[in-house]
Coordinates of C-alpha atoms in Angstrom, one line a residue:
M1002 CA 3.0 4.6 25.8
F1003 CA 4.0 1.8 23.4
R1004 CA 7.3 3.0 22.1
R1005 CA 8.8 4.7 25.1
P1006 CA 6.6 3.7 28.1
L1007 CA 9.0 4.3 31.0
E1008 CA 10.0 7.8 29.8
F1009 CA 6.4 8.5 29.1
L1010 CA 5.3 7.4 32.6
N1011 CA 8.0 9.5 34.3
S1012 CA 6.7 12.6 32.5
L1013 CA 3.2 12.3 33.8
P1014 CA 3.4 13.5 37.5
A1015 CA 4.3 17.0 36.1
Q1016 CA 0.9 17.0 34.5
G1017 CA -1.0 16.5 37.7
D1018 CA -2.2 13.8 40.1
L1019 CA -4.7 12.3 37.7
V1020 CA -3.8 12.6 34.0
E1021 CA -6.0 11.7 31.0
I1022 CA -4.3 9.5 28.4
R1023 CA -5.5 7.4 25.4
L1024 CA -5.0 3.7 24.8
G1025 CA -5.8 3.4 21.1
P1026 CA -9.4 4.6 20.7
Q1027 CA -10.1 4.5 24.5
R1028 CA -9.7 7.2 27.0
A1029 CA -8.2 6.3 30.3
W1030 CA -6.9 8.0 33.5
M1031 CA -3.4 7.5 35.0
V1032 CA -3.2 8.0 38.8
C1033 CA 0.1 9.6 39.6
H1034 CA 0.0 10.3 43.4
P1035 CA 0.5 7.5 45.9
E1036 CA -2.3 8.7 48.2
L1037 CA -4.8 8.4 45.4
V1038 CA -3.5 5.0 44.4
H1039 CA -4.0 3.7 47.9
R1040 CA -7.4 5.2 48.0
M1041 CA -8.2 3.3 44.8
L1042 CA -6.7 0.0 45.9
R1043 CA -8.5 0.1 49.2
D1044 CA -11.8 0.5 47.4
S1045 CA -11.8 -2.6 45.2
R1046 CA -15.5 -2.7 45.1
T1047 CA -15.6 0.7 43.1
F1048 CA -12.2 0.2 41.3
D1049 CA -12.5 -3.4 40.3
K1050 CA -10.0 -5.4 38.3
G1051 CA -10.8 -4.7 34.7
G1052 CA -9.8 -2.6 31.7
P1053 CA -7.7 -3.8 28.7
Q1054 CA -5.1 -5.5 30.9
Y1055 CA -7.5 -7.8 32.8
E1056 CA -9.6 -8.5 29.7
R1057 CA -6.5 -10.0 28.1
L1058 CA -5.5 -11.8 31.3
R1059 CA -8.9 -13.3 31.8
A1060 CA -8.7 -14.7 28.2
L1061 CA -5.4 -16.3 29.3
M1062 CA -6.0 -17.2 33.0
G1063 CA -9.8 -17.5 33.3
G1064 CA -11.4 -16.4 36.5
G1065 CA -8.7 -17.3 39.1
V1066 CA -7.7 -15.2 42.1
V1067 CA -5.5 -12.9 40.0
T1068 CA -8.2 -11.8 37.6
C1069 CA -11.6 -12.5 39.3
P1070 CA -14.0 -9.6 40.1
H1071 CA -14.4 -8.2 43.5
A1072 CA -17.5 -10.3 44.3
E1073 CA -15.5 -13.6 43.9
H1074 CA -12.2 -12.5 45.4
R1075 CA -12.7 -13.1 49.1
R1076 CA -14.0 -16.7 48.7
Q1077 CA -11.1 -17.5 46.4
R1078 CA -8.5 -16.0 48.5
R1079 CA -9.7 -17.8 51.6
L1080 CA -9.5 -21.1 49.7
L1081 CA -5.9 -20.5 48.6
Q1082 CA -4.5 -18.8 51.6
P1083 CA -3.2 -21.9 53.5
T1084 CA -0.6 -22.5 50.8
F1085 CA 0.9 -19.0 51.3
R1086 CA 0.8 -18.6 55.1
P1087 CA 4.2 -17.8 56.7
S1088 CA 4.5 -21.2 58.2
A1089 CA 3.9 -22.9 54.8
V1090 CA 6.4 -20.6 53.1
A1091 CA 9.0 -21.4 55.8
G1092 CA 8.5 -25.1 55.1
H1093 CA 9.5 -24.5 51.4
T1094 CA 12.9 -22.9 52.2
D1095 CA 14.9 -26.1 51.9
L1096 CA 13.3 -26.7 48.5
M1097 CA 14.1 -23.2 47.4
A1098 CA 17.8 -23.6 48.4
Q1099 CA 18.2 -27.0 46.9
E1100 CA 16.7 -26.0 43.5
T1101 CA 18.9 -22.9 43.4
A1102 CA 22.0 -24.9 44.2
S1103 CA 21.1 -27.5 41.6
L1104 CA 20.7 -24.7 39.0
C1105 CA 24.3 -23.5 39.3
R1106 CA 25.9 -26.8 40.1
D1107 CA 27.1 -27.3 36.5
W1108 CA 28.2 -23.7 35.9
R1109 CA 31.9 -23.3 34.9
D1110 CA 34.4 -20.5 35.4
G1111 CA 34.0 -18.0 32.5
Q1112 CA 30.8 -19.6 31.2
R1113 CA 28.2 -17.3 29.6
V1114 CA 24.9 -18.0 31.3
D1115 CA 21.5 -16.9 30.0
V1116 CA 20.4 -15.5 33.3
S1117 CA 16.9 -14.6 32.2
A1118 CA 16.2 -18.1 31.1
A1119 CA 17.9 -19.6 34.2
M1120 CA 15.9 -17.5 36.6
L1121 CA 12.6 -18.2 34.8
G1122 CA 13.4 -21.9 34.9
L1123 CA 14.2 -21.8 38.6
T1124 CA 11.0 -19.9 39.5
T1125 CA 8.9 -22.1 37.2
R1126 CA 10.2 -25.3 38.9
L1127 CA 9.6 -23.8 42.4
I1128 CA 6.1 -22.6 41.9
S1129 CA 5.1 -25.8 40.0
R1130 CA 6.5 -27.9 42.9
V1131 CA 4.4 -25.9 45.4
L1132 CA 1.3 -26.0 43.3
L1133 CA 1.5 -29.5 41.7
S1134 CA 4.4 -31.4 43.5
D1135 CA 5.7 -33.7 40.8
A1136 CA 2.6 -33.8 38.6
L1137 CA 4.3 -31.4 36.3
G1138 CA 7.6 -33.2 35.4
P1139 CA 10.9 -31.5 34.4
A1140 CA 10.2 -31.6 30.7
A1141 CA 6.7 -30.2 31.1
A1142 CA 7.9 -27.5 33.5
D1143 CA 10.5 -26.5 30.9
E1144 CA 7.8 -26.4 28.2
V1145 CA 5.7 -24.1 30.5
R1146 CA 8.8 -21.8 30.8
R1147 CA 9.1 -21.6 27.0
C1148 CA 5.3 -20.9 26.6
L1149 CA 5.5 -18.3 29.2
A1150 CA 8.3 -16.4 27.5
V1151 CA 6.0 -16.2 24.4
I1152 CA 3.0 -15.2 26.4
V1153 CA 4.5 -12.3 28.3
R1154 CA 5.9 -10.8 25.0
G1155 CA 2.4 -10.7 23.6
L1156 CA 0.5 -9.5 26.6
F1157 CA 1.8 -5.9 26.8
V1158 CA 1.0 -5.0 23.2
R1159 CA -2.5 -6.5 23.8
T1160 CA -2.9 -4.2 26.8
V1161 CA -1.8 -0.9 25.3
V1162 CA -3.3 -1.5 21.8
P1163 CA -6.8 -2.8 22.8
V1164 CA -8.0 -3.4 19.2
D1165 CA -9.0 -7.0 19.0
V1166 CA -9.0 -7.3 15.2
L1167 CA -5.2 -6.8 15.2
F1168 CA -4.7 -10.0 17.3
R1169 CA -7.1 -12.1 15.3
L1170 CA -4.9 -11.8 12.1
P1171 CA -3.0 -15.0 11.3
T1172 CA 0.5 -13.4 11.8
P1173 CA 3.4 -15.5 13.0
A1174 CA 3.4 -13.6 16.3
N1175 CA -0.3 -14.1 16.9
R1176 CA -0.1 -17.8 16.0
R1177 CA 2.8 -18.3 18.4
Y1178 CA 0.9 -16.5 21.2
R1179 CA -2.3 -18.6 20.7
R1180 CA -0.3 -21.8 20.6
A1181 CA 1.6 -20.9 23.8
V1182 CA -1.7 -20.2 25.6
E1183 CA -3.3 -23.4 24.3
R1184 CA -0.3 -25.5 25.3
T1185 CA -0.1 -24.1 28.8
H1186 CA -3.7 -25.0 29.4
E1187 CA -3.1 -28.5 28.0
L1188 CA -0.1 -29.1 30.3
V1189 CA -2.2 -28.0 33.4
D1190 CA -5.0 -30.3 32.4
A1191 CA -2.6 -33.2 32.0
A1192 CA -1.2 -32.5 35.5
M1193 CA -4.7 -32.5 37.0
A1194 CA -5.5 -35.8 35.2
E1195 CA -2.2 -37.3 36.4
R1196 CA -3.0 -36.4 40.0
R1197 CA -6.4 -37.9 39.9
R1198 CA -4.8 -41.2 38.8
G1199 CA -2.3 -41.1 41.6
A1200 CA -2.1 -40.7 45.4
P1201 CA -3.2 -37.5 47.1
R1202 CA -0.4 -34.9 47.8
D1203 CA 0.0 -32.0 50.2
D1204 CA 0.1 -29.2 47.7
L1205 CA -2.3 -26.6 46.3
L1206 CA -3.8 -29.0 43.8
G1207 CA -4.5 -31.4 46.6
L1208 CA -6.1 -28.6 48.6
L1209 CA -8.3 -27.6 45.7
L1210 CA -9.3 -31.2 44.9
A1211 CA -10.2 -31.8 48.6
A1212 CA -12.3 -28.6 48.6
A1213 CA -14.1 -29.8 45.4
G1214 CA -14.8 -33.1 47.2
R1215 CA -16.5 -31.2 50.1
D1216 CA -18.9 -29.4 47.8
G1217 CA -22.5 -29.7 49.1
E1218 CA -21.4 -30.0 52.8
D1219 CA -21.7 -26.2 53.3
G1220 CA -24.7 -24.7 51.4
E1221 CA -23.2 -21.2 51.7
E1222 CA -20.1 -22.0 49.8
T1223 CA -19.9 -21.7 46.0
P1224 CA -18.9 -25.1 44.6
V1225 CA -15.3 -25.6 43.5
T1226 CA -15.4 -26.8 40.0
D1227 CA -12.7 -28.4 37.8
R1228 CA -12.7 -25.2 35.8
E1229 CA -11.9 -23.1 38.9
I1230 CA -9.1 -25.5 39.9
H1231 CA -7.7 -25.2 36.4
D1232 CA -7.9 -21.4 36.4
Q1233 CA -6.3 -21.1 39.8
L1234 CA -3.4 -23.3 38.8
V1235 CA -2.8 -21.4 35.5
S1236 CA -3.0 -18.0 37.2
L1237 CA -0.6 -18.8 40.0
L1238 CA 1.8 -20.8 37.8
L1239 CA 2.2 -17.9 35.4
T1240 CA 2.3 -15.0 37.9
G1241 CA 4.4 -17.0 40.4
S1242 CA 7.1 -17.7 37.9
E1243 CA 7.4 -14.6 35.7
S1244 CA 7.5 -11.8 38.2
P1245 CA 10.1 -13.2 40.6
S1246 CA 12.3 -14.3 37.7
M1247 CA 12.3 -10.8 36.3
C1248 CA 13.2 -9.4 39.7
L1249 CA 16.1 -11.8 40.2
A1250 CA 17.5 -11.1 36.7
S1251 CA 17.2 -7.4 37.3
T1252 CA 19.0 -7.8 40.6
F1253 CA 22.0 -9.6 39.1
S1254 CA 22.2 -7.0 36.3
L1255 CA 22.2 -4.1 38.8
L1256 CA 24.7 -5.8 41.1
A1257 CA 27.2 -6.2 38.3
R1258 CA 27.0 -2.4 37.7
H1259 CA 27.3 -1.5 41.4
P1260 CA 30.4 -3.4 42.7
E1261 CA 30.2 -1.7 46.2
V1262 CA 26.7 -3.1 46.7
E1263 CA 27.8 -6.5 45.4
R1264 CA 30.7 -6.6 47.9
R1265 CA 28.5 -5.7 50.8
L1266 CA 26.0 -8.4 49.7
H1267 CA 28.8 -11.0 49.5
A1268 CA 30.1 -10.0 52.9
E1269 CA 26.7 -10.5 54.5
V1270 CA 26.0 -13.8 52.8
D1271 CA 29.5 -15.1 53.9
S1272 CA 29.0 -13.9 57.4
V1273 CA 25.5 -15.3 57.9
L1274 CA 25.7 -18.6 55.9
A1275 CA 29.4 -19.5 56.2
G1276 CA 29.2 -21.4 52.9
R1277 CA 26.1 -23.5 53.6
L1278 CA 22.7 -23.3 52.1
P1279 CA 20.2 -20.8 53.7
E1280 CA 17.5 -22.1 56.0
A1281 CA 14.3 -20.5 57.2
G1282 CA 15.9 -19.2 60.4
D1283 CA 18.5 -17.3 58.3
L1284 CA 16.1 -15.1 56.4
P1285 CA 15.6 -12.5 59.1
R1286 CA 19.4 -12.2 59.4
L1287 CA 19.9 -11.5 55.7
V1288 CA 19.2 -7.8 56.2
Y1289 CA 21.2 -6.3 53.4
T1290 CA 20.2 -9.1 51.0
R1291 CA 16.6 -8.1 51.5
A1292 CA 17.5 -4.4 51.1
V1293 CA 19.0 -5.2 47.7
L1294 CA 15.8 -7.0 46.6
T1295 CA 13.7 -4.2 48.0
E1296 CA 15.7 -1.6 46.0
T1297 CA 15.4 -3.8 42.9
L1298 CA 11.6 -3.9 43.4
R1299 CA 11.6 -0.1 43.7
H1300 CA 14.0 0.5 40.8
S1301 CA 12.8 -2.1 38.4
P1302 CA 9.4 -3.4 39.6
P1303 CA 8.3 -6.5 37.5
G1304 CA 4.7 -5.4 37.9
W1305 CA 5.0 -2.0 36.5
L1306 CA 1.5 -1.1 35.1
F1307 CA -2.0 -2.1 36.1
T1308 CA -5.5 -1.3 35.1
R1309 CA -8.8 -1.0 37.0
V1310 CA -12.3 -0.1 35.9
T1311 CA -15.0 1.8 37.8
T1312 CA -18.1 -0.2 38.7
R1313 CA -20.1 2.9 39.5
E1314 CA -19.8 6.7 39.1
T1315 CA -17.3 8.0 41.5
E1316 CA -14.9 10.9 42.2
L1317 CA -11.1 10.9 42.2
A1318 CA -8.8 13.9 42.5
G1319 CA -11.8 16.2 42.0
R1320 CA -12.9 14.6 38.8
R1321 CA -16.1 12.7 38.1
L1322 CA -15.4 9.3 36.7
P1323 CA -18.4 7.6 35.0
R1324 CA -19.1 3.9 35.5
G1325 CA -16.9 1.9 33.2
T1326 CA -13.9 4.3 33.2
T1327 CA -10.5 2.7 32.8
V1328 CA -8.1 3.8 35.5
L1329 CA -4.4 2.9 35.5
Y1330 CA -1.6 3.1 38.1
S1331 CA 2.1 2.3 37.7
P1332 CA 4.4 1.2 40.5
Y1333 CA 7.3 2.2 38.3
L1334 CA 5.9 5.8 38.1
L1335 CA 5.4 6.0 41.9
H1336 CA 8.8 4.4 42.6
H1337 CA 10.6 6.8 40.3
D1338 CA 9.0 10.0 41.5
P1339 CA 11.7 12.1 43.2
A1340 CA 9.1 13.6 45.5
S1341 CA 8.9 10.1 47.1
F1342 CA 12.4 8.7 46.4
P1343 CA 15.3 11.1 46.1
E1344 CA 17.6 10.3 43.2
P1345 CA 15.2 7.6 41.9
E1346 CA 17.5 6.4 39.1
R1347 CA 20.2 5.5 41.6
F1348 CA 20.4 1.9 42.8
R1349 CA 21.0 2.4 46.5
P1350 CA 19.9 -0.4 48.8
E1351 CA 21.2 1.7 51.8
R1352 CA 18.0 3.8 51.5
W1353 CA 16.2 0.9 53.2
L1354 CA 18.7 0.8 56.2
E1355 CA 18.9 4.5 57.0
G1356 CA 15.7 5.0 58.8
E1357 CA 13.9 6.6 55.9
A1358 CA 10.1 6.2 55.8
A1359 CA 9.8 2.5 55.1
A1360 CA 7.8 2.8 51.9
G1361 CA 8.4 6.4 51.1
P1362 CA 5.9 9.2 51.7
H1363 CA 2.3 8.1 51.5
G1364 CA 3.3 4.4 51.1
A1365 CA 4.7 5.0 47.6
L1366 CA 6.5 1.6 47.5
I1367 CA 3.9 -0.9 46.3
P1368 CA 5.6 -3.7 44.4
F1369 CA 2.8 -6.2 45.4
A1370 CA -0.1 -3.7 45.3
A1371 CA -2.1 -3.0 48.4
G1372 CA -5.5 -3.4 50.0
S1373 CA -7.6 -6.6 49.8
R1374 CA -6.2 -7.4 46.3
K1375 CA -2.6 -7.3 47.5
C1376 CA -0.6 -10.2 45.9
I1377 CA -1.4 -13.4 47.7
G1378 CA 2.1 -14.8 47.0
D1379 CA 4.1 -11.8 48.3
L1380 CA 5.7 -13.6 51.2
F1381 CA 6.5 -16.7 49.1
S1382 CA 8.1 -14.6 46.4
L1383 CA 10.2 -12.6 48.8
A1384 CA 11.4 -15.8 50.6
E1385 CA 12.1 -17.4 47.2
M1386 CA 14.1 -14.5 45.9
T1387 CA 16.0 -14.0 49.2
V1388 CA 17.0 -17.7 49.2
A1389 CA 17.9 -17.7 45.5
L1390 CA 20.0 -14.5 45.7
A1391 CA 21.9 -15.6 48.9
T1392 CA 22.5 -19.1 47.5
L1393 CA 23.9 -17.8 44.2
A1394 CA 25.8 -14.9 45.6
G1395 CA 27.5 -17.2 48.1
R1396 CA 29.0 -19.2 45.2
W1397 CA 29.2 -17.1 42.0
R1398 CA 29.8 -13.6 40.7
L1399 CA 27.9 -12.6 37.6
S1400 CA 29.4 -9.9 35.4
H1401 CA 28.2 -8.3 32.1
P1402 CA 30.1 -9.1 28.9
P1403 CA 32.0 -6.2 27.4
G1404 CA 29.8 -3.7 25.6
P1405 CA 26.7 -1.7 26.5
V1406 CA 24.0 -3.2 28.9
A1407 CA 20.6 -3.2 27.3
P1408 CA 18.0 -1.4 29.4
P1409 CA 15.0 -3.4 30.9
R1410 CA 12.3 -4.1 28.4
P1411 CA 8.8 -3.4 29.4
G1412 CA 6.3 -6.1 28.5
A1413 CA 3.6 -7.8 30.6
T1414 CA 6.3 -7.4 33.2
L1415 CA 9.5 -5.3 33.4
G1416 CA 12.9 -6.7 33.4
P1417 CA 15.7 -8.1 31.2
R1418 CA 14.4 -10.8 28.8
S1419 CA 17.7 -12.0 27.2
L1420 CA 20.3 -11.2 29.9
T1421 CA 23.6 -13.1 29.3
M1422 CA 26.2 -12.8 32.0
I1423 CA 29.6 -14.3 32.7
C1424 CA 29.9 -16.4 35.9
R1425 CA 33.0 -16.6 38.1
P1426 CA 33.3 -18.8 41.2
R1427 CA 33.8 -16.8 44.4
A1428 CA 36.6 -17.3 46.9
Q1429 CA 34.7 -17.8 50.2
A1430 CA 35.8 -16.1 53.4
P1431 CA 33.0 -17.4 55.7
G1432 CA 32.6 -15.3 58.8
G1433 CA 36.1 -13.9 58.4
A1434 CA 37.3 -10.4 59.4
A1435 CA 37.2 -9.1 55.8
A1436 CA 33.5 -10.2 55.5
R1437 CA 32.6 -8.6 58.8
A1438 CA 34.4 -5.4 58.0
A1439 CA 32.5 -5.0 54.8
L1440 CA 29.2 -4.9 56.7
A1441 CA 28.5 -1.3 57.5
P1442 CA 28.5 -0.5 61.2
G1443 CA 25.1 0.0 62.8
A1444 CA 23.1 -2.0 60.3
P1445 CA 20.0 -3.4 62.0
A1446 CA 20.0 -7.1 62.9
V1447 CA 16.5 -7.6 61.6
A1448 CA 14.6 -5.6 59.0
P1449 CA 10.9 -5.8 58.3
A1450 CA 10.1 -7.6 55.1
V1451 CA 8.6 -5.9 52.1
G1452 CA 4.9 -6.2 52.3
E1453 CA 4.7 -6.0 56.1
T1454 CA 2.3 -3.3 57.1
R1455 CA 1.7 -1.1 60.0
R1456 CA -1.1 1.3 60.5
D1457 CA -0.2 5.0 60.4
G1458 CA -3.5 6.9 60.9
D1459 CA -5.6 5.8 57.9
Q1460 CA -2.6 5.0 55.7
D1461 CA -1.2 1.5 55.0
V1462 CA 2.6 1.8 55.2
H1463 CA 4.4 -1.1 53.5
H1464 CA 7.7 -1.8 55.2
A1465 CA 10.9 -2.6 53.4

């Protein structure tokens, strides 16, 4: 699990739908069938967020919406939801496009670009603007990015080797991790203090401060404390920057290895945008662009391994699980099971345009989880990644330097952590015949977004 996690995960479905594994001294169960995963995710009261992963995350993020127990989740989600509604996300499209254009404005032909760092810098700036407006300045946002890079390297080993004493030793890696965590909290506290000294702003911090100011007006609501505001900001800042940056880096790496996919993407971007920056109304027309991102989320899901813990004795796949049992599920495992996705190792965005079951059999595509704990920022992340990909692909081609391409590195998230690529400016042919010809005939004008759901009997089906 620690040395060869992806290969290990792919071997598990052959052992059954529910497989016993060991994490250090602990016994745990891996759920390998999508129907069972959905059953578990729909019953968040019984299969609550917990286990080694969330114990580590709570030490980092506190009790925010990402890590809070079932009993707290509904209240917290309702509090934060206005920031992530479709109308609010659409209102951020211009910001997404402008930040992406600014990112690549100084690139030069033939320059080697640290794509991993560039994408993490972009997503950190975007989520910090949405959460905190300008309370986290450029220097602080860059420091958060550096801290985050240290944190995500340390989280995975703390999940799969749940032996606390190892991480209390004064090793250089442990000291770097602790300092990165401490500094992240300090930066968020400084942003909160800066806002209290300034004018109110229309962002998530403003929303939370207003909610804290209303405490006592509704006796049924749990008061919003400074600690909760801090925890929500840390949780959303870290998760809202790391995962989309990993997906974008993986996308550019995969495109460089699949030139036919890249050509079709460029053709759509040229045809739809004609050289300008994307706007909210363009997103439904970027059908193939979204298919590329969907296939990346299937092929290399940033969130690749999660834990739950049972709050009572229950049954799953014919086995009795006592209270306190650690249960794991892996989107990577589900997305690479050939029973759900034929030729799972192939990067083939066309699978999302060919009328196949939108999320594979039994809803096997779950890059944002499912049920009541489905990622609150899924629409924001998809819009952000679509805008960033379309903006960059309209201006630049990114290619791998000569030599072998390193495989994605599993950590707290999955994706390339030190991806260097060569950038070349693109010759635009906006709306021209060549661009239109490269678009396959019969492609739908509008595709449902990843995370959209329809009801199919009792099964949630997540559309791509």
